[in-house]
Coordinates of C-alpha atoms and ligand atoms in Angstrom, one line a residue:
M1 CA -23.0 -33.6 58.4
K2 CA -21.1 -30.8 56.7
P3 CA -17.4 -30.8 57.6
T4 CA -16.3 -27.9 59.8
N5 CA -14.3 -25.2 58.0
P6 CA -10.8 -25.0 59.5
K7 CA -11.2 -21.2 59.4
T8 CA -13.8 -21.5 62.0
A9 CA -11.3 -23.0 64.5
A10 CA -8.7 -20.4 63.5
V11 CA -11.1 -17.6 64.2
R12 CA -11.8 -19.1 67.7
L13 CA -8.2 -19.4 68.3
R14 CA -7.6 -15.8 67.4
S15 CA -10.2 -14.8 69.8
I16 CA -8.5 -16.4 72.9
S17 CA -5.2 -14.6 72.8
R18 CA -3.3 -11.7 71.1
L19 CA -0.3 -13.9 70.6
R20 CA 0.4 -14.6 66.9
P21 CA 3.2 -17.2 66.8
T22 CA 4.4 -18.3 63.3
L23 CA 5.8 -21.6 64.7
A24 CA 3.6 -24.6 65.8
V25 CA 4.9 -27.8 67.3
V26 CA 2.9 -31.0 67.4
L27 CA 4.0 -33.2 70.4
G28 CA 4.1 -36.9 69.8
S29 CA 5.0 -39.7 72.4
G30 CA 8.3 -38.6 74.1
F31 CA 8.0 -34.9 73.7
H32 CA 5.2 -33.7 76.1
H33 CA 7.7 -32.9 78.9
V34 CA 8.6 -29.7 76.9
L35 CA 5.2 -28.3 78.2
S36 CA 7.1 -27.8 81.6
E37 CA 9.5 -25.4 79.8
L38 CA 6.6 -23.5 78.1
E39 CA 5.5 -20.1 79.4
V40 CA 1.8 -20.7 79.0
E41 CA -0.3 -17.7 78.0
K42 CA -3.4 -19.6 77.1
K43 CA -4.5 -23.3 77.0
I44 CA -7.6 -24.6 75.4
S45 CA -9.0 -28.2 75.1
Y46 CA -9.5 -29.6 71.6
A47 CA -13.0 -30.2 72.6
K48 CA -13.7 -26.5 72.6
L49 CA -12.2 -25.9 69.1
P50 CA -14.6 -26.7 66.2
G51 CA -13.5 -29.6 64.1
F52 CA -10.6 -30.7 66.3
P53 CA -10.6 -34.4 66.9
P54 CA -10.8 -36.2 70.1
V55 CA -7.4 -37.8 71.0
G56 CA -6.9 -41.3 72.2
V57 CA -3.4 -42.6 73.0
S58 CA -2.6 -42.5 76.7
G59 CA -0.3 -39.7 77.8
H60 CA -1.6 -37.4 75.1
A61 CA -3.6 -34.6 76.5
G62 CA -5.7 -33.1 73.6
K63 CA -4.8 -29.5 74.4
L64 CA -3.6 -26.5 72.5
Y65 CA -1.2 -24.2 74.1
L66 CA -0.2 -20.6 73.1
G67 CA 2.9 -19.3 74.9
K68 CA 6.6 -18.8 74.7
L69 CA 9.3 -21.5 74.5
G70 CA 12.9 -20.4 74.7
G71 CA 11.6 -16.7 74.4
T72 CA 9.8 -17.4 71.1
P73 CA 6.1 -17.4 70.7
V74 CA 4.8 -20.8 69.8
L75 CA 1.5 -22.7 69.4
V76 CA 1.8 -26.2 70.8
L77 CA -0.5 -29.1 70.0
S78 CA -0.4 -31.7 72.8
G79 CA -1.7 -34.9 71.3
R80 CA -2.9 -35.8 67.8
A81 CA -5.6 -38.0 66.2
H82 CA -4.1 -41.1 64.6
F83 CA -5.4 -42.8 61.5
Y84 CA -5.3 -46.1 63.3
E85 CA -8.0 -44.8 65.7
G86 CA -10.3 -45.0 62.7
H87 CA -10.3 -41.3 62.0
S88 CA -10.6 -40.2 58.4
M89 CA -7.4 -38.6 56.9
E90 CA -9.4 -35.3 56.8
R91 CA -9.9 -35.5 60.6
V92 CA -6.3 -36.5 61.3
T93 CA -5.0 -33.5 59.5
F94 CA -7.8 -30.9 60.4
A95 CA -5.7 -29.3 63.0
V96 CA -2.8 -28.5 60.4
R97 CA -5.4 -26.8 58.2
A98 CA -6.7 -24.8 61.2
L99 CA -3.1 -23.8 62.0
A100 CA -2.5 -22.6 58.5
A101 CA -5.7 -20.6 58.6
F102 CA -4.5 -19.1 62.0
G103 CA -1.3 -17.7 60.4
I104 CA 1.3 -20.5 61.4
R105 CA 4.1 -20.6 58.8
D106 CA 6.5 -23.2 60.2
L107 CA 5.4 -26.6 61.5
L108 CA 7.5 -28.9 63.7
L109 CA 6.1 -32.5 63.8
T110 CA 7.3 -34.9 66.5
N111 CA 6.8 -38.5 66.9
A112 CA 7.9 -41.9 68.5
A113 CA 9.3 -44.3 65.9
G114 CA 10.8 -47.7 65.7
G115 CA 14.5 -47.7 64.5
I116 CA 15.2 -49.7 61.3
N117 CA 18.7 -48.4 60.7
R118 CA 21.1 -50.6 62.4
N119 CA 23.2 -47.8 63.7
F120 CA 20.3 -46.5 65.7
R121 CA 19.8 -47.0 69.4
A122 CA 16.6 -46.6 71.6
G123 CA 16.6 -43.1 72.8
D124 CA 18.2 -41.6 69.7
F125 CA 16.6 -38.6 67.9
M126 CA 16.2 -38.6 64.1
V127 CA 15.5 -35.5 62.0
L128 CA 13.5 -36.5 58.9
T129 CA 15.2 -35.9 55.6
D130 CA 12.2 -37.5 53.8
H131 CA 9.3 -39.9 54.1
I132 CA 7.8 -43.0 52.5
N133 CA 3.9 -43.1 52.7
L134 CA 2.7 -46.6 53.2
M135 CA -0.3 -45.7 55.2
G136 CA -2.5 -46.8 52.2
A137 CA -4.1 -43.5 52.0
N138 CA -3.4 -39.9 51.0
P139 CA -4.9 -37.0 52.9
L140 CA -5.2 -34.9 49.8
R141 CA -7.6 -37.5 48.2
G142 CA -11.1 -36.2 47.7
P143 CA -12.5 -33.0 46.1
A144 CA -10.1 -30.4 45.1
I145 CA -9.9 -27.4 47.6
P146 CA -10.3 -24.0 45.9
G147 CA -7.1 -22.0 46.1
L148 CA -4.9 -24.9 47.1
P149 CA -2.8 -27.0 44.7
R150 CA -4.3 -30.3 43.7
F151 CA -1.0 -32.1 42.9
V152 CA 1.4 -31.1 45.8
D153 CA 5.2 -31.4 45.1
L154 CA 6.9 -33.3 47.9
T155 CA 10.5 -33.1 46.5
Q156 CA 11.6 -31.0 49.5
A157 CA 8.9 -32.0 51.9
Y158 CA 11.1 -31.2 55.0
D159 CA 12.7 -27.8 55.0
A160 CA 16.5 -27.8 55.0
K161 CA 16.7 -24.6 57.1
L162 CA 14.5 -25.9 59.8
C163 CA 16.3 -29.3 59.8
A164 CA 19.7 -27.3 60.3
L165 CA 18.0 -25.5 63.3
L166 CA 17.1 -28.9 64.8
H167 CA 20.6 -30.3 64.4
R168 CA 22.0 -27.1 65.9
A169 CA 19.5 -27.3 68.8
G170 CA 20.8 -30.9 69.3
R171 CA 24.4 -29.8 69.4
A172 CA 23.5 -27.0 71.9
G173 CA 22.1 -29.7 74.4
K174 CA 24.9 -32.1 73.5
T175 CA 22.2 -34.5 72.1
K176 CA 23.2 -36.3 68.9
T177 CA 20.6 -35.8 66.2
R178 CA 20.6 -38.4 63.5
R179 CA 19.1 -38.0 60.1
G180 CA 16.9 -40.4 58.2
V181 CA 13.9 -41.4 56.1
Y182 CA 10.6 -42.1 58.1
L183 CA 8.2 -44.7 56.7
A184 CA 4.6 -44.4 57.8
V185 CA 2.4 -47.4 58.3
S186 CA -1.3 -47.2 59.3
G187 CA -0.8 -49.4 62.4
P188 CA -1.9 -50.1 65.0
S189 CA -0.3 -53.6 64.9
Y190 CA 3.5 -53.3 64.9
E191 CA 5.3 -54.6 61.9
T192 CA 6.4 -58.1 61.1
P193 CA 10.2 -58.8 60.8
A194 CA 9.7 -59.4 57.1
E195 CA 8.0 -56.1 56.7
I196 CA 11.0 -54.5 58.5
R197 CA 13.5 -56.2 56.2
A198 CA 11.5 -54.9 53.2
F199 CA 11.2 -51.4 54.6
A200 CA 15.0 -51.4 55.1
R201 CA 15.5 -52.2 51.4
F202 CA 13.1 -49.4 50.6
G203 CA 15.5 -47.1 52.3
A204 CA 13.6 -46.4 55.5
D205 CA 15.5 -45.6 58.6
A206 CA 12.6 -45.6 61.0
V207 CA 9.0 -46.6 61.1
G208 CA 5.9 -44.9 62.7
M209 CA 2.2 -44.4 62.6
S210 CA 1.8 -40.6 62.2
T211 CA 3.3 -37.4 60.9
V212 CA 3.1 -38.1 57.2
P213 CA -0.4 -37.0 56.6
E214 CA 0.2 -33.8 58.5
A215 CA 3.3 -33.2 56.6
I216 CA 1.5 -33.5 53.3
V217 CA -1.3 -31.3 54.2
A218 CA 1.0 -28.8 55.6
R219 CA 3.0 -28.6 52.3
Q220 CA -0.3 -28.2 50.5
C221 CA -1.1 -25.3 52.7
G222 CA 2.4 -23.8 52.0
L223 CA 3.8 -24.3 55.5
R224 CA 7.4 -25.1 55.9
V225 CA 7.8 -28.4 57.7
A226 CA 10.3 -30.1 59.9
A227 CA 10.0 -33.4 61.8
L228 CA 11.7 -35.1 64.6
S229 CA 11.5 -38.7 65.7
C230 CA 12.3 -40.1 69.1
I231 CA 13.5 -43.7 68.4
T232 CA 11.7 -45.3 71.2
N233 CA 12.5 -48.9 70.2
L234 CA 14.3 -51.0 67.7
A235 CA 11.9 -52.2 65.0
S236 CA 10.5 -55.6 64.8
G237 CA 13.2 -58.3 64.2
I238 CA 16.0 -55.9 64.8
S239 CA 15.2 -56.0 68.4
Q240 CA 15.3 -59.3 70.0
R241 CA 12.6 -58.2 72.4
E242 CA 8.8 -58.2 71.8
L243 CA 7.5 -54.9 70.9
S244 CA 5.1 -53.1 73.3
H245 CA 3.6 -49.7 73.7
N246 CA 5.1 -49.8 77.3
E247 CA 8.6 -50.0 75.9
V248 CA 7.8 -47.0 73.8
L249 CA 6.6 -45.1 76.8
E250 CA 9.5 -46.2 79.0
T251 CA 12.1 -45.0 76.4
A252 CA 10.1 -41.8 76.0
E253 CA 10.3 -41.3 79.8
C254 CA 14.1 -41.9 80.0
V255 CA 14.8 -39.2 77.3
K256 CA 12.0 -36.7 78.0
T257 CA 14.5 -34.1 79.4
L258 CA 16.7 -34.3 76.4
A259 CA 13.6 -34.0 74.1
A260 CA 12.5 -30.9 76.0
V261 CA 15.8 -29.2 75.9
L262 CA 16.1 -29.9 72.1
L263 CA 12.6 -28.4 71.4
K264 CA 13.3 -25.4 73.6
N265 CA 16.7 -24.7 71.9
F266 CA 14.9 -25.1 68.4
A267 CA 12.4 -22.6 69.4
K268 CA 15.0 -20.3 70.7
Y269 CA 17.1 -20.5 67.5
Y270 CA 13.9 -20.2 65.4
G271 CA 13.0 -17.0 67.2
R272 CA 16.5 -15.5 66.5
N273 CA 16.3 -16.4 62.8
Q274 CA 13.0 -14.6 62.2
Ligands
HPA1 N1 6.6 -49.4 64.7 C1 5.5 -48.5 64.3 N2 5.3 -47.3 65.0 C2 6.1 -47.2 66.2 C3 7.1 -48.0 66.5 C4 7.5 -49.2 65.8 O1 8.2 -50.0 65.9 N3 7.7 -47.5 67.7 C5 7.0 -46.3 67.9 N4 6.1 -46.2 67.0

């Protein structure tokens, strides 16, 4: 079957609302509560958007929202397809290509991650300064896409101005925002303590199973990218506890209001800086 062109999904999106945000936010575990702060103008299920993947992790809704957050027009993706679910990289990153075709210029990716940096605590937020891709795959592998760069520069994958806005948004809500390097694995098993010791030596501060493919594709499409992790647990071997998805969800629940305020303030400052 021929893959869907992201432009088809973008045309559909343009037909459902007149709102033309330049900022999009992808909600990972821990960040969905921000939807309660969103003045929703239109909401559409991924199932109605050609090429959008079905989403699997519990608590993720599979819906796209157009609305205003902190007074700023935004497009919000609630839920994402993960590589560990068995989707191809093309499918995992399809929505990002559709957003670029729609006219989004700035993308904020959020996720839950395990803390490797010994100074981190569960419930902290980390603004990504850079990433290490250990997923074993790159979303740009495959035929070259006409009009887009084949070899994408990732020297400044995460935009300094957007990162500064995230830190400012943190300060406004009295939430400390840390900074660090996110290392992406394919999952879905959690890491071994030996892997985490190795990742610490690589220079990683946190580990997770998403975000990096979307960031790479967004850079290929010329979007500015920022990413924010909720440190939902200490990584394997750093924590004395067994790791579980329940722990991830419990921490996410505890900090959901802080996360929502952070995102709302980010959108507000973003709007003022346009
Ligand atoms: N490892 C990988 N992914 C994660 C973790 C972790 O410890 N916590 C949340 N997502």
